[in-house]
Short mmCIF file of C-alpha atoms and ligand atoms in Angstrom, two decimals:
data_model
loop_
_atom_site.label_atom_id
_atom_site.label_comp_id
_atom_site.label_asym_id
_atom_site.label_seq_id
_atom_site.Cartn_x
_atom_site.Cartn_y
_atom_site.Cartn_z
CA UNK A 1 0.00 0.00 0.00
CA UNK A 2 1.64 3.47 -0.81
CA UNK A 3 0.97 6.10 1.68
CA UNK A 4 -1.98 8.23 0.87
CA UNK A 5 -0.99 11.90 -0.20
CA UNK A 6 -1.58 14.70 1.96
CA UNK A 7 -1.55 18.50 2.65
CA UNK A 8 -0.87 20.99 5.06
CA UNK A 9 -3.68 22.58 6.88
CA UNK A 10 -3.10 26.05 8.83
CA UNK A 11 0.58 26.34 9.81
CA UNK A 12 0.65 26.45 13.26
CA UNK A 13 4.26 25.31 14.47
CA UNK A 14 8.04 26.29 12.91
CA UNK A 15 9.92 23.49 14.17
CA UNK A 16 13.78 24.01 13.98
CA UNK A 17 17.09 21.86 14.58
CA UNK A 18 19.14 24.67 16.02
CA UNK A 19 22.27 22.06 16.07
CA UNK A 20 23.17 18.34 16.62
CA UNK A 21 25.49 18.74 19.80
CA UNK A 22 24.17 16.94 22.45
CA UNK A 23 25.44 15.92 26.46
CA UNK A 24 24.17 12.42 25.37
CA UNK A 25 24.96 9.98 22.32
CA UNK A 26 21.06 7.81 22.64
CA UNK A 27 20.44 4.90 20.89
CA UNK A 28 17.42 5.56 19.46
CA UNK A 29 18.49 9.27 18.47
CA UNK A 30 17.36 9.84 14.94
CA UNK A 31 19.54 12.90 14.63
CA UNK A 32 22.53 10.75 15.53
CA UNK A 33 23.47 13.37 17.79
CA UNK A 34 26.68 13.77 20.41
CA UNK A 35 28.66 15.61 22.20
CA UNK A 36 31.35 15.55 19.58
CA UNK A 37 28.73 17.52 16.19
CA UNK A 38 29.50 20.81 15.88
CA UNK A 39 27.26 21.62 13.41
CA UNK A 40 25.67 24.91 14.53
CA UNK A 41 22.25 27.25 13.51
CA UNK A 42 24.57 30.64 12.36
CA UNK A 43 23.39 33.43 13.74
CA UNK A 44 21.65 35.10 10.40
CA UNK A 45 19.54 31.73 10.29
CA UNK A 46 18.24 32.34 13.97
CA UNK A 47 17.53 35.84 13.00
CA UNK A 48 15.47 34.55 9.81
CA UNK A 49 13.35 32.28 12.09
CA UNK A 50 12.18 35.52 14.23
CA UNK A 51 11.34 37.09 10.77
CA UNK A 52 9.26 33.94 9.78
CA UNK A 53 7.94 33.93 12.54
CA UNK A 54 6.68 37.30 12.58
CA UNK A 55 5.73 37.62 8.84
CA UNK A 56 3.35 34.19 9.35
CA UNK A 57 2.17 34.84 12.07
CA UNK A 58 3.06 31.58 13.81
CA UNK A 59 2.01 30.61 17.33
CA UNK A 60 4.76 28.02 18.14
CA UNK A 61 8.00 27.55 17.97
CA UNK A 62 9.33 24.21 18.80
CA UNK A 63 13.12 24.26 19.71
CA UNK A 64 14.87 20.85 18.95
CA UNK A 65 18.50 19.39 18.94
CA UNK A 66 21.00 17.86 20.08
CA UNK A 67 20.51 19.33 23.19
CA UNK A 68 19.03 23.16 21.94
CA UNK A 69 20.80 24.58 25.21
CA UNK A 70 23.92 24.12 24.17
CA UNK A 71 23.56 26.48 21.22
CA UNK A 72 25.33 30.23 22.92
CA UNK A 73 22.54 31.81 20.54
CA UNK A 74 19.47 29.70 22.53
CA UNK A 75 18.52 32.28 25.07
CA UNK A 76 18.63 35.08 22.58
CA UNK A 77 16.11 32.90 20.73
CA UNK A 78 13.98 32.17 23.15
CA UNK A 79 13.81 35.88 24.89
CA UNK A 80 13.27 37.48 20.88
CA UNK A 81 10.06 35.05 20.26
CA UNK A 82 8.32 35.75 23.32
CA UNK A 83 9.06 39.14 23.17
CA UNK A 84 6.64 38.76 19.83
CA UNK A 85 3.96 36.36 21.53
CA UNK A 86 5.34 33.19 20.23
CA UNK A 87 4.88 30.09 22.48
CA UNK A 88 8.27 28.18 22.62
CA UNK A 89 8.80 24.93 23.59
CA UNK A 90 12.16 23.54 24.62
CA UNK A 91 12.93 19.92 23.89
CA UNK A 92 15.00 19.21 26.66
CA UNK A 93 16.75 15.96 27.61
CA UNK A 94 16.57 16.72 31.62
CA UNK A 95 20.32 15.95 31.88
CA UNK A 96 21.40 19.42 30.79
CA UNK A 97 19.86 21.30 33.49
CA UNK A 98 22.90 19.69 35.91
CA UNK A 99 25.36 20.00 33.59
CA UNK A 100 28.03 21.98 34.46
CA UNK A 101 27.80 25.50 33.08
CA UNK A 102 23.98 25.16 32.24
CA UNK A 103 22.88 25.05 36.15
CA UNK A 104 20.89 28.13 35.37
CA UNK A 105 19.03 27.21 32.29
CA UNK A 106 15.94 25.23 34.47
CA UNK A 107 15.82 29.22 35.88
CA UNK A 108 15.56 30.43 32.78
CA UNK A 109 13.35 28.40 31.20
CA UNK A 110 11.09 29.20 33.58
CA UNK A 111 11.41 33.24 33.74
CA UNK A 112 10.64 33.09 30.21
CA UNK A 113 7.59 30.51 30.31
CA UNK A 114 8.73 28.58 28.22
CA UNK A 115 7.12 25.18 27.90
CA UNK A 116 9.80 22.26 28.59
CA UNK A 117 8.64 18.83 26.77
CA UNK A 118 11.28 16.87 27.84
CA UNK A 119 12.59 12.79 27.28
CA UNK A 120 11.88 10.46 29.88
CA UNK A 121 11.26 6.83 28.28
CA UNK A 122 10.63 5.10 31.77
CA UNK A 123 9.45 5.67 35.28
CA UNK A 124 12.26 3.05 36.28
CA UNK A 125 15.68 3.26 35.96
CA UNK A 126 17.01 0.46 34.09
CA UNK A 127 15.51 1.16 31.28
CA UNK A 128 15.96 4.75 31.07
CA UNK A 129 20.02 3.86 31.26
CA UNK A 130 19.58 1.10 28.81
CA UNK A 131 18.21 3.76 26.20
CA UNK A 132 19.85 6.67 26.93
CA UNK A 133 23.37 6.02 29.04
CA UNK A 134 24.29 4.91 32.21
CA UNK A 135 23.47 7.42 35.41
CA UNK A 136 20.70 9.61 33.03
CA UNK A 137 18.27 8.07 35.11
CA UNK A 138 18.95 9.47 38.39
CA UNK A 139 20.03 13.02 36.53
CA UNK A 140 16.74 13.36 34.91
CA UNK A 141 15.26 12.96 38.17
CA UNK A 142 17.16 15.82 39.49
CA UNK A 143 16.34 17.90 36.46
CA UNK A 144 12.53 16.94 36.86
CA UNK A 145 12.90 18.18 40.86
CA UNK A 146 14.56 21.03 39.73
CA UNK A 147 12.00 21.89 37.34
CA UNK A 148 9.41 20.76 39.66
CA UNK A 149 10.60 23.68 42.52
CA UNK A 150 10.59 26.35 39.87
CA UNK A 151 6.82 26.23 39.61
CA UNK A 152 6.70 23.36 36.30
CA UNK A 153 4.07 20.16 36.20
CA UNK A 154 1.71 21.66 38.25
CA UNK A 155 -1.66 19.75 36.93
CA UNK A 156 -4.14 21.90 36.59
CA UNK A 157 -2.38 25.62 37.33
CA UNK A 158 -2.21 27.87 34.54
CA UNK A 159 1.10 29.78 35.76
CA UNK A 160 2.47 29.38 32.37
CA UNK A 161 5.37 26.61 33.33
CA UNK A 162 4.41 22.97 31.77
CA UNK A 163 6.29 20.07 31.79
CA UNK A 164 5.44 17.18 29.18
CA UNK A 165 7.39 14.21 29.65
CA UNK A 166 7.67 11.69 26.61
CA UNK A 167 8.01 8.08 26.32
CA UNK A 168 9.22 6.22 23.71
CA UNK A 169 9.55 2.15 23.57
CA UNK A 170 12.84 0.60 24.69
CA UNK A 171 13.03 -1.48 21.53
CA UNK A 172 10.31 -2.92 18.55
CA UNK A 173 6.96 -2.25 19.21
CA UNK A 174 4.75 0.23 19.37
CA UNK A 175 3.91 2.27 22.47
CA UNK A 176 1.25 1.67 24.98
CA UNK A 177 -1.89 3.14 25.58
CA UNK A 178 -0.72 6.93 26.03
CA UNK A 179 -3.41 7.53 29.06
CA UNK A 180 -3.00 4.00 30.98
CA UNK A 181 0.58 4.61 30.62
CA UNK A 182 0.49 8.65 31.89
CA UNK A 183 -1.42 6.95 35.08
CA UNK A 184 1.04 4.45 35.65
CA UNK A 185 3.90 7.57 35.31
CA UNK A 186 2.11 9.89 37.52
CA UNK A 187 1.98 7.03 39.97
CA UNK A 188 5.45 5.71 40.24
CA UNK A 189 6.99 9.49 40.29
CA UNK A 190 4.82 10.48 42.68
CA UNK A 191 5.31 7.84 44.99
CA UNK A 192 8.94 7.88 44.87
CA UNK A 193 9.98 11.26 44.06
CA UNK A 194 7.23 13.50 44.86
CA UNK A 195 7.46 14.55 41.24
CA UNK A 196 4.37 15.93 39.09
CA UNK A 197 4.04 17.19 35.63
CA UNK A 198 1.34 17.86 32.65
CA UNK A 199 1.14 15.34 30.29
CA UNK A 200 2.97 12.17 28.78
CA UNK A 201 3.53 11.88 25.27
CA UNK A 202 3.92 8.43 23.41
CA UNK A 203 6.15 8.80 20.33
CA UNK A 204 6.71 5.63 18.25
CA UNK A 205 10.74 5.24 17.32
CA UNK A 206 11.06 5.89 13.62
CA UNK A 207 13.29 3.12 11.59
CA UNK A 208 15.76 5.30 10.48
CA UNK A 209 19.33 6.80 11.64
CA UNK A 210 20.90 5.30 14.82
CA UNK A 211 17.92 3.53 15.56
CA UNK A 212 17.56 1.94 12.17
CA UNK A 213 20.98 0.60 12.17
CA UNK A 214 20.50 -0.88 15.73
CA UNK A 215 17.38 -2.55 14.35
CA UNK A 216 19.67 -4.20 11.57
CA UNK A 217 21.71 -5.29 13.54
CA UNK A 218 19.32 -7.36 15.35
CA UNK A 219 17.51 -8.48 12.46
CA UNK A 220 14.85 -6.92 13.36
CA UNK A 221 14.42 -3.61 10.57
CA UNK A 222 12.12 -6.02 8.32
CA UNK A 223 9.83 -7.11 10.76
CA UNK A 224 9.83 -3.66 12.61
CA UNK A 225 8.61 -1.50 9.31
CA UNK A 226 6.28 -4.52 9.04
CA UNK A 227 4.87 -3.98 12.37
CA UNK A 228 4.18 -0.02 11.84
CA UNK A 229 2.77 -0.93 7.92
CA UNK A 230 0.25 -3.70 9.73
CA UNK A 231 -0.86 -0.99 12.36
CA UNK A 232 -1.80 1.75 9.84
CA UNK A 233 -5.00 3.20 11.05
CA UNK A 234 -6.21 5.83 8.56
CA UNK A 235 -7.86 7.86 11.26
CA UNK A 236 -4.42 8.79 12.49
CA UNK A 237 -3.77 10.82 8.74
CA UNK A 238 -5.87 13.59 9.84
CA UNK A 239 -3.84 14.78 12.54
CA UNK A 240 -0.19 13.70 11.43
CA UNK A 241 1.99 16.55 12.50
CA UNK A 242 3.36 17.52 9.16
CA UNK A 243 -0.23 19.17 8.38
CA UNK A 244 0.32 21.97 10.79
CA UNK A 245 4.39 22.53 11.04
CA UNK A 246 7.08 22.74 9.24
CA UNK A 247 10.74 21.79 10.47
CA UNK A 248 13.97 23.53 9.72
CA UNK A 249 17.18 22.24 9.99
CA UNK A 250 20.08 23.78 10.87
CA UNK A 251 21.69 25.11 7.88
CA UNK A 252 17.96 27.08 7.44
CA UNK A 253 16.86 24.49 4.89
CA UNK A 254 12.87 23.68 5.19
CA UNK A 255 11.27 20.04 5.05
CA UNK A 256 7.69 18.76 6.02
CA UNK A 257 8.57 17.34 9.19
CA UNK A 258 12.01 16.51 11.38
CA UNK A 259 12.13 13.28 10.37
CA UNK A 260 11.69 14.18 6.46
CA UNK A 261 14.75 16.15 7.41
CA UNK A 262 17.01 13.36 8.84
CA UNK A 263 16.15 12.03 5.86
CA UNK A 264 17.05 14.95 3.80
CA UNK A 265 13.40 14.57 1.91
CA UNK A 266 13.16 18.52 1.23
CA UNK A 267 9.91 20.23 0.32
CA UNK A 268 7.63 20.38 -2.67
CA UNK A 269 7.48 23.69 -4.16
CA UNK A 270 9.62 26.63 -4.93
CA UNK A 271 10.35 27.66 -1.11
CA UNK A 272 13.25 25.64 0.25
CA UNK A 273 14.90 28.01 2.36
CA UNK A 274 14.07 29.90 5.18
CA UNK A 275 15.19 33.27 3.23
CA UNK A 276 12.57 32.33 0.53
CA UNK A 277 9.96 32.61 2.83
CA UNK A 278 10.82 36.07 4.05
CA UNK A 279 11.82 37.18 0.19
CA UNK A 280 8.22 35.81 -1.29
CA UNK A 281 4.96 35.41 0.59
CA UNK A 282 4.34 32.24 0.53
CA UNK A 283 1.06 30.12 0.83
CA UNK A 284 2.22 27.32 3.09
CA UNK A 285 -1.37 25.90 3.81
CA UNK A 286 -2.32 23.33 1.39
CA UNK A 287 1.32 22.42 -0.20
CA UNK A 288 1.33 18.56 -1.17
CA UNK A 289 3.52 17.03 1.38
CA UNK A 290 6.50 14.41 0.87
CA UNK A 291 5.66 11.17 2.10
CA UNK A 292 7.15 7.76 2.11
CA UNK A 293 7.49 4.19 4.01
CA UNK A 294 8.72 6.26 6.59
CA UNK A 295 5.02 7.85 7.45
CA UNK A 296 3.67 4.42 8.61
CA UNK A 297 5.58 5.29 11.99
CA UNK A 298 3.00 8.49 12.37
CA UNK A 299 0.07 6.73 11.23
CA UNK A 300 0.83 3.40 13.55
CA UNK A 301 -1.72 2.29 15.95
CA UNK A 302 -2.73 5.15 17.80
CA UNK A 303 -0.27 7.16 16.16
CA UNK A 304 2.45 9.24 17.16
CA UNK A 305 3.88 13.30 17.06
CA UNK A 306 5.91 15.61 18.70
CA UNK A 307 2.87 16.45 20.92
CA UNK A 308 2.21 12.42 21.73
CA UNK A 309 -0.19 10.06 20.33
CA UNK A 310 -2.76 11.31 17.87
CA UNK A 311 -5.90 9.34 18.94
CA UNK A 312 -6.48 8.40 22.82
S1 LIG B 401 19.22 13.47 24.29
FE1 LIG B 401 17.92 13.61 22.49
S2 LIG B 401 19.14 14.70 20.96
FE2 LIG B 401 20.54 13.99 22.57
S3 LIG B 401 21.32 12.03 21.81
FE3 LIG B 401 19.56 11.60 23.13
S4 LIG B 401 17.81 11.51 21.72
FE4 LIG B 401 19.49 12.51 20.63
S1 LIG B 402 6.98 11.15 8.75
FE1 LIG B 402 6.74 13.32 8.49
S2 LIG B 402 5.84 13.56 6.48
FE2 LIG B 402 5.51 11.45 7.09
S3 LIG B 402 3.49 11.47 8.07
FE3 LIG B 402 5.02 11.69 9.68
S4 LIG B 402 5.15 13.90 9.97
FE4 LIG B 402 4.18 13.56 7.97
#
């Protein structure tokens, strides 16, 4: 079955890979990102994404990595869009806010509201290490007090400060039930740690870079893409995330969706830069969008985004 085509709706979300250094080196990362890339966002390219921002009138701007922290031009970023209204959200791997020279950024964050959707792939610790590196367990914990104490993942308050945690399997299959698995979070946090945040987002692990090489390695790539083709459910194409962002990499470069970009699918149409959008007014609603085998992992039982699973 070939994906079914689809367009962009109303552009709601500029989603950009400011650079691929990262205080971790994850298994499952699909932007095979470490603490040794040095590829950087310039400084022209961050001031293009304030333009865009401003000349489309975009609500959200969704900071990604590597670890977005580490770029020096991050908090010039992040103060410049809310300055204009723009809700930012940091995608934060926990372990930065203890690393040494970034013990302020939790602080920071929080000053500037800025909403902090952040990895966690397990309540328990074992499997967090497995995933992600030995001793991330217990620093994400300290990251998630620390964020905790500055006024984040407070259900229910409306002081501006959410925390989303997201889970993502261990290995191949497809995640569980996002809410039974946000009760079972809230639980075992709570109980142990005292901690509390907003919501848990599933995200299925897309067969490709680092992750996709693991999965060969076991022998398990076939029967993995097999798995996420068998579990198409075509209510999930409604809401894929492609239809209301678009993702820019960090050479300023545009492409449907982050993982389009990993896999250096660019765009339809005659806009392919950043620049281009500020030079010509573009109509980014409706633009055919590039799909491939690669979708299925969207579209997979209840389906998966940046902002969790698409049908509870
Ligand atoms: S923390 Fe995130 S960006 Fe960094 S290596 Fe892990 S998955 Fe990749
Ligand atoms: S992989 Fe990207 S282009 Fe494909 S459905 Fe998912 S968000 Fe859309």
């Amino acid at each position: 079955m070939k994906f079914p085509e689809i367009r962009r709706g109303e552009l709601t979300t500029l989603q950009v890979n400011i650079g691929y250094k990262c205080n971790q080196a994850c298994v499952h990362c699909h932007v095979n990102a470490s603490p040794i890339r040095t590829e950087m966002m310039s400084n022209e390219t961050l001031l293009l994404i304030l333009k865009v921002l401003k000349k489309y009138k975009i609500k959200t701007l969704d900071i990604t990595g590597g670890a977005p922290e580490m770029h020096p031009g991050f908090k010039g970023l992040v103060i410049k869009a809310r300055e204009i209204g723009v809700e930012v959200i940091d995608r934060c791997n926990l372990t930065i806010l203890t690393e040494k020279g970034y013990e302020e950024m939790a602080e920071f964050l929080a000053n500037n509201k800025v909403t902090v959707t952040a990895s966690l792939p397990c309540y328990e610790k074992n499997n967090v290490d497995l995933q992600r590196g030995r001793g991330v367990y217990e620093r994400s914990i300290e990251g998630l007090i620390k964020l905790n104490k500055l006024g984040y993942g407070i259900p229910d308050s409306d002081n501006g400060k959410v925390l989303n945690l997201v889970y993502n399997p261990l290995g191949a299959s497809l995640p569980p039930e996002q809410i039974e698995l946000e009760k079972s979070y809230r639980i075992a946090l709570y109980e142990k740690y005292k901690i509390t945040f907003n919501n848990l987002f599933t995200i299925t692990n897309m067969p490709i870079q680092r992750f996709k090489m693991q999965l060969k390695r076991s022998n398990e790539l076939e029967e993995y893409q097999k798995l996420l083709y068998d579990s198409y459910n075509s209510e999930n194409i409604k809401s894929v995330m492609c239809r209301s962002l678009i993702s820019v990499d960090w050479e300023g470069n545009i492409f449907d969706c982050d993982f389009n970009q990993q896999l250096g699918i660019k765009v339809k149409g005659n806009y392919k830069k950043l620049v281009d959008l500020i030079n010509n007014q573009v109509n980014l609603s409706g633009n055919v969008i590039q799909v491939g085998s690669h979708c299925y992992g969207c579209t997979a039982g209840c389906g998966s985004s940046c902002g969790g699973a698409l049908k509870s």
